[in-house]
CSV table of C-alpha atoms in Angstrom, one decimal:
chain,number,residue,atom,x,y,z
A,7,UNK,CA,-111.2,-9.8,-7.3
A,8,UNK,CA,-109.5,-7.8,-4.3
A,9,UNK,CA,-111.8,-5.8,-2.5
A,10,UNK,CA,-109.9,-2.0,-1.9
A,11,UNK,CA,-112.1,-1.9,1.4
A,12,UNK,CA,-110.6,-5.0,2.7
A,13,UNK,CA,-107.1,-4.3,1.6
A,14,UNK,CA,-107.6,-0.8,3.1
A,15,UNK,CA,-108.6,-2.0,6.2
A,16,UNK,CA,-106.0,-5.3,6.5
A,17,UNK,CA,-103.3,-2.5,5.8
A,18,UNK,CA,-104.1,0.1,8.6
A,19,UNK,CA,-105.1,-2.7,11.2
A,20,UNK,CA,-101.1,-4.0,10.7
A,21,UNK,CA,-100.1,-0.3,10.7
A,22,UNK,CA,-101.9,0.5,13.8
A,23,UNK,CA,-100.9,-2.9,15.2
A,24,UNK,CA,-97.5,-2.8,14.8
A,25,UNK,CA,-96.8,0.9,15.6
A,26,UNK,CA,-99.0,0.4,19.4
A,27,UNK,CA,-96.6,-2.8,19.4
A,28,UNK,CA,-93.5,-0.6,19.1
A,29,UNK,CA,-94.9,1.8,21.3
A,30,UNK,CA,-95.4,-0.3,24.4
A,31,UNK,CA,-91.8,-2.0,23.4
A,32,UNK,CA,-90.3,1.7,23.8
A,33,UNK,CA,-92.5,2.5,27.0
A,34,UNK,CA,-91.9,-0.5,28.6
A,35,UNK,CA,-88.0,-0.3,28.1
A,36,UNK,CA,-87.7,3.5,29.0
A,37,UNK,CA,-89.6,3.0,32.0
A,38,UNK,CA,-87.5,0.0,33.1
A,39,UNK,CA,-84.4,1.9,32.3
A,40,UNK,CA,-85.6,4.9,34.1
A,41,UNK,CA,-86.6,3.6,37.4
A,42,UNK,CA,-83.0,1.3,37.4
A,43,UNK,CA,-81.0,4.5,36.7
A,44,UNK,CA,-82.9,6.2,39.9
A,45,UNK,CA,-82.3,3.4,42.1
A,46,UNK,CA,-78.7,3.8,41.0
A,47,UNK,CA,-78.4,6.9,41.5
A,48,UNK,CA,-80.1,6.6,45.2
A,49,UNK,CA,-77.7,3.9,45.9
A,50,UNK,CA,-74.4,5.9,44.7
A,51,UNK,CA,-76.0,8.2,47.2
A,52,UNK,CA,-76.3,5.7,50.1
A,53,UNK,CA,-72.7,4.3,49.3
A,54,UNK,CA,-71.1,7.6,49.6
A,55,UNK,CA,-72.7,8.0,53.2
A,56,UNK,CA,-71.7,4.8,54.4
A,57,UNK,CA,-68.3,5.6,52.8
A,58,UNK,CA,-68.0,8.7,55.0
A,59,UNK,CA,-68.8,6.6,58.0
A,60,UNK,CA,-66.5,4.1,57.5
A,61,UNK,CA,-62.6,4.1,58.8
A,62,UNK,CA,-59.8,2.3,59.1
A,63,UNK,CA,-58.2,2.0,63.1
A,64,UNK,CA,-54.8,2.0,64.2
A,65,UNK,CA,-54.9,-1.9,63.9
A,66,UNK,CA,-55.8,-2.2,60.0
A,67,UNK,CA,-59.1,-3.2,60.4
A,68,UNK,CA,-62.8,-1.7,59.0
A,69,UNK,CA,-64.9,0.6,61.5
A,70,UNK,CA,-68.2,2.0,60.8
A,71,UNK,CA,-70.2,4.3,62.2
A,72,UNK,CA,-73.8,2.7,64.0
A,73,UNK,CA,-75.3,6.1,63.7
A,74,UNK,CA,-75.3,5.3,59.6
A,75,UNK,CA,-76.9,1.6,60.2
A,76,UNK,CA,-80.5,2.2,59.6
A,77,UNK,CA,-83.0,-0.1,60.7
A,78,UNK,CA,-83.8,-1.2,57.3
A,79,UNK,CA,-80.0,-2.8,57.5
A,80,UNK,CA,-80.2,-4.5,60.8
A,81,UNK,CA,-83.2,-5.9,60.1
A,82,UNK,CA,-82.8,-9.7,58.4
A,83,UNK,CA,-83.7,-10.0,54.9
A,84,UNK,CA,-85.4,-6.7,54.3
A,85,UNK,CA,-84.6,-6.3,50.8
A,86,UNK,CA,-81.7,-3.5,51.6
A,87,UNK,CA,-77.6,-5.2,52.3
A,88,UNK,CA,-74.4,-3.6,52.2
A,89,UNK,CA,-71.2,-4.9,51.8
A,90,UNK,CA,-67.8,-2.7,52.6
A,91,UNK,CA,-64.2,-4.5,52.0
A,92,UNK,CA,-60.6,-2.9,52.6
A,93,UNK,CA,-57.8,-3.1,50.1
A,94,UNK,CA,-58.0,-6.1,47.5
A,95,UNK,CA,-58.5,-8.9,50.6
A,96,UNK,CA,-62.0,-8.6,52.2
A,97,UNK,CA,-61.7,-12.3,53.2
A,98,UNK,CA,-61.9,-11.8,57.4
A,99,UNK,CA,-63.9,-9.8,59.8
A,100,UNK,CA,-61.2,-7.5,59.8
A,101,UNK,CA,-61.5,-6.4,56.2
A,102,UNK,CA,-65.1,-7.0,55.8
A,103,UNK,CA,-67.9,-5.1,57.1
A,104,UNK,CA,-71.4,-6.4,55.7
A,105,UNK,CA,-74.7,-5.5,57.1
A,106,UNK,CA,-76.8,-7.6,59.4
A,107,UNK,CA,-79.8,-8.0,56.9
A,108,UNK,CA,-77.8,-10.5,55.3
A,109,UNK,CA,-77.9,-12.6,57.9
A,110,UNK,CA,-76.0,-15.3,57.4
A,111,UNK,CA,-75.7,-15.7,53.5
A,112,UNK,CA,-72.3,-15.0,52.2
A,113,UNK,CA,-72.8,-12.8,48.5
A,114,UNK,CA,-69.3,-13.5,46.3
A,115,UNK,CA,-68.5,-10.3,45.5
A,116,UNK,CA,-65.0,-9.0,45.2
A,117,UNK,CA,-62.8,-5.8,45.8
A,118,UNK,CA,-62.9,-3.4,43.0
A,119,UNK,CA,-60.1,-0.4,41.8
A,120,UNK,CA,-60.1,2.6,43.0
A,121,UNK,CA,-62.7,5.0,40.4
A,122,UNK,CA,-64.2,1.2,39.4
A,123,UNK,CA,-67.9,0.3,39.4
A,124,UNK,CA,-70.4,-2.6,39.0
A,125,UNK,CA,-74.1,-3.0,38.3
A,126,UNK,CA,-75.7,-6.1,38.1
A,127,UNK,CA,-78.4,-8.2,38.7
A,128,UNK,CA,-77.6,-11.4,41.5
A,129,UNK,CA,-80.2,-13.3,43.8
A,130,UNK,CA,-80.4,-13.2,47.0
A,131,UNK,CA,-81.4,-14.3,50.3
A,132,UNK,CA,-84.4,-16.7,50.1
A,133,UNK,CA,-84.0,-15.9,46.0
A,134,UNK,CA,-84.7,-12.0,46.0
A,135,UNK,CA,-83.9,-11.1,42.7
A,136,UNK,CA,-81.4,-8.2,43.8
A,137,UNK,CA,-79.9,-4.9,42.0
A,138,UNK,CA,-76.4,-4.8,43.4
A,139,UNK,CA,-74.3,-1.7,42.8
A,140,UNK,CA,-70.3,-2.0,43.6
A,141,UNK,CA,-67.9,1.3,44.1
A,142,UNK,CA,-64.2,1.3,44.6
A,143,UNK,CA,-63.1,4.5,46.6
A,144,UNK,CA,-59.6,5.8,48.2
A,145,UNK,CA,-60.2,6.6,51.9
A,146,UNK,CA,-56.6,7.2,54.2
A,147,UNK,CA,-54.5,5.4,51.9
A,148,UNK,CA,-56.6,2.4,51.5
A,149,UNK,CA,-58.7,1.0,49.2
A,150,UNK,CA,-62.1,0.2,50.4
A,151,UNK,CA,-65.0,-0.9,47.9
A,152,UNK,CA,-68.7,-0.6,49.1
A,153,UNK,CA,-71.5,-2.9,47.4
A,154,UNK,CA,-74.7,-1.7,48.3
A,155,UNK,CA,-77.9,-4.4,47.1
A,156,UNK,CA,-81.8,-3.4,46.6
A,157,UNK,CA,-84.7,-6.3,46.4
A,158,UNK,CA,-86.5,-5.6,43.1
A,159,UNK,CA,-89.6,-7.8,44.2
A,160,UNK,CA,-91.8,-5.0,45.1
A,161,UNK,CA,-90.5,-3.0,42.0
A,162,UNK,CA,-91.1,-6.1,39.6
A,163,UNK,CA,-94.9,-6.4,41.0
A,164,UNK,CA,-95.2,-2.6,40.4
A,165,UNK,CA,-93.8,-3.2,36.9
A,166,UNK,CA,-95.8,-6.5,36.4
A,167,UNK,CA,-98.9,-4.2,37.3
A,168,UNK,CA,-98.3,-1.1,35.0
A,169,UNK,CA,-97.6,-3.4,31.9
A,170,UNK,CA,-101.1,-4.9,32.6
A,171,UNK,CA,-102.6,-1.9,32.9
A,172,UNK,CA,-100.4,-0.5,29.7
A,173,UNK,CA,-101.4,-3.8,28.0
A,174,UNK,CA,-105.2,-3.2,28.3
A,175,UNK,CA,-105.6,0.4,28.0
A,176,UNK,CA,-103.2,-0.5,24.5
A,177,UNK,CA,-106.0,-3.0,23.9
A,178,UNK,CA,-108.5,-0.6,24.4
A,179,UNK,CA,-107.6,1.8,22.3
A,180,UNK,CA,-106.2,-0.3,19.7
A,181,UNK,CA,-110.0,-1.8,19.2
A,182,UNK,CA,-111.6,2.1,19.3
A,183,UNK,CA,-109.1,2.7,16.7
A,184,UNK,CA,-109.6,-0.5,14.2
A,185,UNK,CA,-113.5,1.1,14.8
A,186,UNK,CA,-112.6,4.6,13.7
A,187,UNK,CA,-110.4,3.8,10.7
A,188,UNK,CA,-113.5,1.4,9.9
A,189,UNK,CA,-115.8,3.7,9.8
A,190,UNK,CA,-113.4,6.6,8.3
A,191,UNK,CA,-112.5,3.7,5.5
A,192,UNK,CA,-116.4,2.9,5.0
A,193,UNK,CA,-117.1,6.8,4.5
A,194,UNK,CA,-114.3,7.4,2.6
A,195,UNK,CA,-115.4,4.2,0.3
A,196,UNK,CA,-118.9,5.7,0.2
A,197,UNK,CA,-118.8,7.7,-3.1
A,198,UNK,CA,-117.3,4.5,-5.0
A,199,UNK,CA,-120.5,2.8,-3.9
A,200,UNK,CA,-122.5,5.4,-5.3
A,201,UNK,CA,-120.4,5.5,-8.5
A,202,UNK,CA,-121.1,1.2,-8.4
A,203,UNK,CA,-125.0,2.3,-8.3
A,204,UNK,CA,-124.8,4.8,-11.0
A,205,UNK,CA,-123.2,2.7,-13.3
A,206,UNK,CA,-125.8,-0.4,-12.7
A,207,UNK,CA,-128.7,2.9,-13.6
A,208,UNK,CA,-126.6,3.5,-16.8
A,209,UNK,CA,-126.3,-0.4,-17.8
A,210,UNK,CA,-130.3,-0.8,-17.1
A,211,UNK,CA,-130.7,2.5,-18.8
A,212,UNK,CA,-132.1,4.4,-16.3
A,213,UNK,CA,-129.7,7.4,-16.4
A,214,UNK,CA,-126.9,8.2,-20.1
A,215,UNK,CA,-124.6,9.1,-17.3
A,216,UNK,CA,-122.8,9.3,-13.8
A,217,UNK,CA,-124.2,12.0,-12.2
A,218,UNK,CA,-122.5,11.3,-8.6
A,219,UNK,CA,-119.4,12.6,-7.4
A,220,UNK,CA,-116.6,11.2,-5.8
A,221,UNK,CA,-112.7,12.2,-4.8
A,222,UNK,CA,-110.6,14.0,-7.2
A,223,UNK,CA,-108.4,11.0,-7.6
A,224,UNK,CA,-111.5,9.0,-9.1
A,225,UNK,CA,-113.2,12.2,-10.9
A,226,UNK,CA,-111.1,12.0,-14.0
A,227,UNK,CA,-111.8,8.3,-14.5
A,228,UNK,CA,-115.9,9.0,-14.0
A,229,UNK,CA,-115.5,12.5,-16.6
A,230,UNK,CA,-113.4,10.2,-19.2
A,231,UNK,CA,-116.4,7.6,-19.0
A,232,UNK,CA,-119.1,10.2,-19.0
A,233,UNK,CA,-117.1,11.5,-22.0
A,234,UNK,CA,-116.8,7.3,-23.7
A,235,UNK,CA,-120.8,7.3,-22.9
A,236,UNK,CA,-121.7,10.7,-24.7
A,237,UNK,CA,-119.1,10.0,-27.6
A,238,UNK,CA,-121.2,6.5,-27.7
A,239,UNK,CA,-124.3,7.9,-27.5
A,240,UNK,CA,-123.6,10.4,-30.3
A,241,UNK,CA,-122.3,7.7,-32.6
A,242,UNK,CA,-125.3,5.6,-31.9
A,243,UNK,CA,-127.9,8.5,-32.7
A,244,UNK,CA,-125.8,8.8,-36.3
A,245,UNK,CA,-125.7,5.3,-36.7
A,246,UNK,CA,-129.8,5.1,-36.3
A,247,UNK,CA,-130.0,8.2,-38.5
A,248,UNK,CA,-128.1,7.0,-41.3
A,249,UNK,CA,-129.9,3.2,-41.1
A,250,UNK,CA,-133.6,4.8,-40.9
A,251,UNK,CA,-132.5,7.4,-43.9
A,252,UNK,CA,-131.4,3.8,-45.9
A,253,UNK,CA,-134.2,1.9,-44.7
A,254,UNK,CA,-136.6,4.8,-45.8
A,255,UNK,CA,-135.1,4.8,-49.1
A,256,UNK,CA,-135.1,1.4,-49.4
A,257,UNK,CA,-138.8,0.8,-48.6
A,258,UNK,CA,-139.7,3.8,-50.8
A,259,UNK,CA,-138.3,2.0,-53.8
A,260,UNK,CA,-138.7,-1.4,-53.0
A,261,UNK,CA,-142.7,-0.2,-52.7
A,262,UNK,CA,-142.3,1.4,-56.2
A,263,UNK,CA,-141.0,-2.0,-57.5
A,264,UNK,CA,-143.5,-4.2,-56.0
A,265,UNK,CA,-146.4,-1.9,-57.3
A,266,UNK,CA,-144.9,-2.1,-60.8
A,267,UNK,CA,-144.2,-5.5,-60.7
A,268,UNK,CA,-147.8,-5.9,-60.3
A,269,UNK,CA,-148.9,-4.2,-63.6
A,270,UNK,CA,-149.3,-6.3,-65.9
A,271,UNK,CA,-148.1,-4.5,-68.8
A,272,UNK,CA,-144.6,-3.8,-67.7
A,273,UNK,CA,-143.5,-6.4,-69.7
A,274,UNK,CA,-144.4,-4.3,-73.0
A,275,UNK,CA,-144.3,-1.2,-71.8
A,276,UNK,CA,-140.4,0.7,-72.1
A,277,UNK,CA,-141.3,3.6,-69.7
A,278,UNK,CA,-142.0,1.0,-66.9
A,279,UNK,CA,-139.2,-1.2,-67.6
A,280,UNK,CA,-136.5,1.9,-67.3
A,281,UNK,CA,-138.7,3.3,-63.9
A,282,UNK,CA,-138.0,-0.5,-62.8
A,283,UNK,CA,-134.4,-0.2,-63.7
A,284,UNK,CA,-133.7,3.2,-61.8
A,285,UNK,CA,-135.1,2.4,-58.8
A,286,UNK,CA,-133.2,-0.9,-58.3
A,287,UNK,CA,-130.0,1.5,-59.4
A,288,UNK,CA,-131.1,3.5,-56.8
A,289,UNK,CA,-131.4,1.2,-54.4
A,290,UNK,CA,-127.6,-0.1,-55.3
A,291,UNK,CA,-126.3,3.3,-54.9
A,292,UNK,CA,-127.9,3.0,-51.2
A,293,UNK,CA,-126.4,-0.2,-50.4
A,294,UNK,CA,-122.9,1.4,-51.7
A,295,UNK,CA,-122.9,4.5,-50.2
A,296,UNK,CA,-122.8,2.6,-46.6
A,297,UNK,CA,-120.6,-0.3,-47.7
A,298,UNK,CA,-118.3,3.1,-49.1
A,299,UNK,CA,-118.8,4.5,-45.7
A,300,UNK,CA,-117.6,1.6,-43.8
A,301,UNK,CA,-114.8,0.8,-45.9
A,302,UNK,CA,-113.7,4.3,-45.2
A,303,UNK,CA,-114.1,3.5,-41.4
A,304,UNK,CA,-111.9,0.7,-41.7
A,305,UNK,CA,-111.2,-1.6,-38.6
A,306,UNK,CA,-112.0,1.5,-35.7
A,307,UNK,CA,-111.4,1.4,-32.2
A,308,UNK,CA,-112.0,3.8,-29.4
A,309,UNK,CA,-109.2,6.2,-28.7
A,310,UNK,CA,-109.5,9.7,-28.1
A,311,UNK,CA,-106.9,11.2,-30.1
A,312,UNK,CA,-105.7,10.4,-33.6
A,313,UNK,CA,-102.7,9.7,-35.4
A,314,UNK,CA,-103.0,11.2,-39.4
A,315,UNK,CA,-99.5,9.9,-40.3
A,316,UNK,CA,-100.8,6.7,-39.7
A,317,UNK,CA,-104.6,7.1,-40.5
A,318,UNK,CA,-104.7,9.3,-43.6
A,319,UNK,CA,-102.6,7.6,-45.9
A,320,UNK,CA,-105.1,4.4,-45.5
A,321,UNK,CA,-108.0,6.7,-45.6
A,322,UNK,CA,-106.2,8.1,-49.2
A,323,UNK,CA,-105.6,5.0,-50.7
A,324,UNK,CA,-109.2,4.2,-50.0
A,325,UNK,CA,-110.9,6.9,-51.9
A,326,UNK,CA,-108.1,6.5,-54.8
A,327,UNK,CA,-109.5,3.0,-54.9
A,328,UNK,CA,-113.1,3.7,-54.7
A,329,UNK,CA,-112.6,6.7,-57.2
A,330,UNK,CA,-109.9,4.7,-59.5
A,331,UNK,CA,-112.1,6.1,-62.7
A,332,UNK,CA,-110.2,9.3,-62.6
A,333,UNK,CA,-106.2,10.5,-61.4
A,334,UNK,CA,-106.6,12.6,-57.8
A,335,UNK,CA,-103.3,14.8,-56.8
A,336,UNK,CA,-103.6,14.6,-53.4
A,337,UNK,CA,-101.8,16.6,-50.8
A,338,UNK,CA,-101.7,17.6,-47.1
A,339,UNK,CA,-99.7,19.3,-44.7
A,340,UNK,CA,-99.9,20.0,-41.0
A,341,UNK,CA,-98.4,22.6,-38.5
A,342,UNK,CA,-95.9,20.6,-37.2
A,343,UNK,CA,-98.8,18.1,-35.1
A,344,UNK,CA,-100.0,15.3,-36.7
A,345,UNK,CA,-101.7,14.0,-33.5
A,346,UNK,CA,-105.1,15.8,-32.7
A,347,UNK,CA,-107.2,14.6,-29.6
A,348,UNK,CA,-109.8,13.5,-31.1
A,349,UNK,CA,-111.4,10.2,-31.0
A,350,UNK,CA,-110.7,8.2,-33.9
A,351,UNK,CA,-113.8,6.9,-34.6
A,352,UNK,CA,-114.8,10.6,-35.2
A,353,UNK,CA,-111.9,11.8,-37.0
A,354,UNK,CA,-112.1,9.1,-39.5
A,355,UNK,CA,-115.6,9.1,-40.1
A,356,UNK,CA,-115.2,13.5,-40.5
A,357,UNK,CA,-112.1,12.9,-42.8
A,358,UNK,CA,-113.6,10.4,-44.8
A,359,UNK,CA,-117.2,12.1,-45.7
A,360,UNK,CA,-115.3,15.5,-46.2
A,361,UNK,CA,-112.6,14.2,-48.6
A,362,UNK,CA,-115.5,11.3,-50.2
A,363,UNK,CA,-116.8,14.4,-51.1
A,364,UNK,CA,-113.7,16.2,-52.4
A,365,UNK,CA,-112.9,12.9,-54.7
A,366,UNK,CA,-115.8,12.5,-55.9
A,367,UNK,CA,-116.5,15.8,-57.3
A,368,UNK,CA,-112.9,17.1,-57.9
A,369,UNK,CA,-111.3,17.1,-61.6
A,370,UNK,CA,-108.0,15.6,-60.4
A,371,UNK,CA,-106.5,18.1,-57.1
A,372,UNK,CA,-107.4,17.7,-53.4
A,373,UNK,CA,-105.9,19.2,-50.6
A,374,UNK,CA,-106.3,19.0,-46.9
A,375,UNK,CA,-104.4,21.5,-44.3
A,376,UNK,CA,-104.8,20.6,-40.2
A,377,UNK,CA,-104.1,23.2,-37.7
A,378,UNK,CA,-103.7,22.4,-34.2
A,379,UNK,CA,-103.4,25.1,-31.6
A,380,UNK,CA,-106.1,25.9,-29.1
A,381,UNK,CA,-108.5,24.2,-31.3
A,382,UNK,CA,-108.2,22.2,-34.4
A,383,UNK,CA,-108.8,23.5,-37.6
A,384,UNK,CA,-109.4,21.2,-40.6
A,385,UNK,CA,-109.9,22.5,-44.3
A,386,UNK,CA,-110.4,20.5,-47.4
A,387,UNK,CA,-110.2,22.4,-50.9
A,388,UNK,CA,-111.0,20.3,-54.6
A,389,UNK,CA,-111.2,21.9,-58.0
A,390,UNK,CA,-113.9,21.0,-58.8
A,391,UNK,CA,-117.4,23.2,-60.0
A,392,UNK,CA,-118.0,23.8,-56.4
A,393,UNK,CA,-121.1,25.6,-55.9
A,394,UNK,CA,-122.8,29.0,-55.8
A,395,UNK,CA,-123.0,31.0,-52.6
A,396,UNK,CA,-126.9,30.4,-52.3
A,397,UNK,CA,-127.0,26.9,-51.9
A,398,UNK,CA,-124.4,26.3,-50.1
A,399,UNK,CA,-125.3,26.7,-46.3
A,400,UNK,CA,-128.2,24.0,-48.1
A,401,UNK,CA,-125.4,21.5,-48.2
A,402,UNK,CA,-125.5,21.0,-44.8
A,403,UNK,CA,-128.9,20.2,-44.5
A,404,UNK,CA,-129.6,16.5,-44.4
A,405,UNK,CA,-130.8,14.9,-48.0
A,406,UNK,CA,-129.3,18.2,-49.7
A,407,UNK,CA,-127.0,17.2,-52.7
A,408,UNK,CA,-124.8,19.3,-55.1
A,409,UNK,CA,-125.8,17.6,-58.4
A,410,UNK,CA,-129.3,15.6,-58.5
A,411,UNK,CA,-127.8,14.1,-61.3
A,412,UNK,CA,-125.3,11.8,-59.4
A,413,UNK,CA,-125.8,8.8,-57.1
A,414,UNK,CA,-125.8,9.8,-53.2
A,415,UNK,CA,-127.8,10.3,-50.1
A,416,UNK,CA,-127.1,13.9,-49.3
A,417,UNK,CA,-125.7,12.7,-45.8
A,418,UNK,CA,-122.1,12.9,-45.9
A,419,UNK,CA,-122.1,16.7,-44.6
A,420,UNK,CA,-124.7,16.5,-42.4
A,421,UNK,CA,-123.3,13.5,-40.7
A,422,UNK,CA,-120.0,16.2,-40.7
A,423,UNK,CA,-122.1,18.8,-39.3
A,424,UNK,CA,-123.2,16.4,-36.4
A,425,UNK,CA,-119.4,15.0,-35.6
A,426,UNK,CA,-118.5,18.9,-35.2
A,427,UNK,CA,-121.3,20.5,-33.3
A,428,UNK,CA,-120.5,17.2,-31.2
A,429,UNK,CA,-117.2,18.8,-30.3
A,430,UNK,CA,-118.3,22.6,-29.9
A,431,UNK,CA,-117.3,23.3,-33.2
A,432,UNK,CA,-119.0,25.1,-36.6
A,433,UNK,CA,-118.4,24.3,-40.6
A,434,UNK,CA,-118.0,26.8,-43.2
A,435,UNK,CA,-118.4,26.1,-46.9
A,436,UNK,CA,-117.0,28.9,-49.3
A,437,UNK,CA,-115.5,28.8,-52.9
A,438,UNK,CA,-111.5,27.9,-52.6
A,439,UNK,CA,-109.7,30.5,-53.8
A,440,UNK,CA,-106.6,28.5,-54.7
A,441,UNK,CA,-108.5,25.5,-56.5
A,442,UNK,CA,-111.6,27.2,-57.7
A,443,UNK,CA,-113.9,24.5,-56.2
A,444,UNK,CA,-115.7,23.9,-52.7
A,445,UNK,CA,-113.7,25.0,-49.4
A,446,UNK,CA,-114.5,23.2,-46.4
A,447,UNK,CA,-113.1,24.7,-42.9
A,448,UNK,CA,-114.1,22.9,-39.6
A,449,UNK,CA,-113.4,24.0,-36.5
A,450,UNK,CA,-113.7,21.7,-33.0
A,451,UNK,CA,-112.7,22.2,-29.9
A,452,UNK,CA,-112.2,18.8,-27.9
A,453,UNK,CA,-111.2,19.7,-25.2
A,454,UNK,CA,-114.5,21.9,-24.5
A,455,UNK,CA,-116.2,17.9,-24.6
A,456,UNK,CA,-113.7,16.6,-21.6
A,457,UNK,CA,-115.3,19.1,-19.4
A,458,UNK,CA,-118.5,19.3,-20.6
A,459,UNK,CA,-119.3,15.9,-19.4
């Protein structure tokens, strides 16, 4: 598994890396460029001077001026030549003037045009490493070219000595900033670890959510499994409801039949025979009304919203299978979205009580309308003998039933009643006006359970 810290941290440290690399690159070669355009431009300077010094006599040949021979010239291998040459020749005395720091080293250098110039880089005496600028000017009719030469030793030590310094200071603060995007990653990292904690207190049970916070870009990712971990928890406190409401039924009548079992005049006795008989019926009812109900579930995943093209026609053919004693017109329309966001689990477990409910006690019409604006509105109508306006707020109480007289638990609308107030919504029963029988609206608001968690 790839740890975001260490990617984090491998990322910025090339970053950082590469961009101080590039920096002292750029530094390095401005620097360099800069100083050798100043010594350029110095020595244009010093070329032009000698140039004004230097003539040509009546004879032909090159004159200069001592007053223009610095010391730093006349003194042997000092690090600072000149050269002057006349016309395109510069092979005798005559036409060649160079200065006595030379000493006796001969440089090949050669007579330049008039407006030409040269910069390079040549060694010289005892192997200076030399700049050596050359400059072709017109001067009474002649041609005369001036070289002037610079030692770079003292300049390459300086050099040597600032990229040293450049080097280690680059070190330096490469290292103090590895440290601070370190500790800045670490920090940053810091709610994800108490996220990571949090969720080990949910797994051991400790805590039903994750009560710590962390950046917005993680938020929606915590709220959407706060949301999975409340939409669980509801479903598991239905699921215990509805398994203790069997069990207690179960145990009730199984009691009754083991107590009559042990009379010993059951076997003549009619009364006890048909007691025996209805409370094993009862007991079969039990076991059907939650193999019904998971039938009606079908094969459910989590997904928070809900597709009824796809989900209601299976949830349909269900009911007409489980009610295939009678003819049920079924019909449904919506307002243009079939897709509500709500979880599946939920909607089909809400549908499927609601319209269990409708086909069971309908004389052959159903009908189902969905309404999806700023919340979702669900109502079921039957024609059936519905119920009178007393009793019906009853129906929502837990164990309540229409007709005592037919099999069932009473749970199907208060499980309903759970799934809605789960989402922030209500249920209203009234007589349908169109059908004559029981009118079921529900209201939920899902979004309101996003940001509630």
């Amino acid at each position: 598994m790839k740890s975001l810290r260490r990617q984090l941290s491998l990322g910025l440290m090339l970053s950082l890396v590469g961009l101080l690399t590039l920096q002292w690159a750029v530094v390095t070669f401005t620097i360099d460029h800069l100083i050798q355009s100043q010594m350029t431009a110095r020595m244009q300077q010093e070329a032009e001077g000698l140039l004004a010094g230097v003539s040509v006599n009546a004879r032909g040949e090159l004159a200069l001026e001592p007053r223009l021979i610095t010391t730093s010239y006349q003194r042997p291998f000092s690090g600072r030549y000149f050269i002057v040459l006349l016309d395109n020749t510069g092979k005798d005395a005559a036409h060649k003037i160079q200065s006595r720091s030379w000493w006796d080293v001969d440089m090949p250098v050669s007579a330049l045009k008039v407006g030409e110039e040269r910069v390079s880089h040549v060694s010289g005496p005892e192997s200076q490493p030399l700049l050596l600028l050359g400059h072709a000017y017109r001067k009474q009719q002649r041609t005369i070219t001036i070289y002037i030469a610079e030692s770079l030793v003292e300049l390459q030590q300086s050099l040597r000595l600032f990229h040293w310094l450049y080097g280690v200071f680059s070190l330096l603060g490469l290292l103090a900033l590895l440290a601070l995007q370190r500790w800045i990653v670490v920090n940053t990292l810091l709610p994800l670890q108490h996220i990571k904690e949090n969720l080990a207190k949910v797994a051991s049970g400790e805590v039903q959510q994750i009560n710590a916070g962390g950046p917005s870009e993680v938020m929606p990712l915590v709220n959407e499994f706060n949301r999975i971990l409340k939409s669980t928890s509801q479903k598991t406190r239905r699921s215990r409801l509805a398994i203790g409401n069997l069990a207690h039924g179960l145990k009730t009548r199984l009691a009754q039949l083991q107590l009559l079992a042990g009379n010993g005049s059951v076997d003549g006795d009619t009364q006890l025979r048909q007691m025996i008989q209805n409370c094993s019926e009862e007991i079969h009812h039990d076991v059907e009304r939650e193999l019904k109900r998971a039938r009606l579930m079908g094969d459910v995943y989590t997904s928070q919203q809900t597709d009824l093209d796809v989900e209601l026609p299976k949830l349909v053919t269900t009911l007409q299978r489980i009610y295939s004693n009678k003819t049920v017109a079924f019909a449904w329309q919506h307002d243009g979205q079939a897709r509500v966001m709500v979880d599946r689990e939920d909607m089909l477990e809400l549908l499927g009580n609601v319209l269990d409910n409708a086909f069971k006690w309908c004389h052959g019409q159903v009908q189902l309308h969905v309404s999806v604006q700023d919340v979702i509105q669900i109502v079921v109508e039957d024609d059936g003998p519905g119920s009178s306006a007393p009793t019906l707020d009853t129906l929502l109480q837990r164990g309540m039933r229409m007709d005592e007289s037919k099999p069932g638990s009473g749970l199907g609308l208060a499980i309903v009643q759970d799934i809605v107030q789960h989402y922030h919504g209500q249920v209203t029963l009234t007589h349908s006006e169109r059908l004559g029988g029981l009118r079921i609206q529900m209201t939920l608001a899902p979004t309101s359970v996003g940001t509630s968690v």
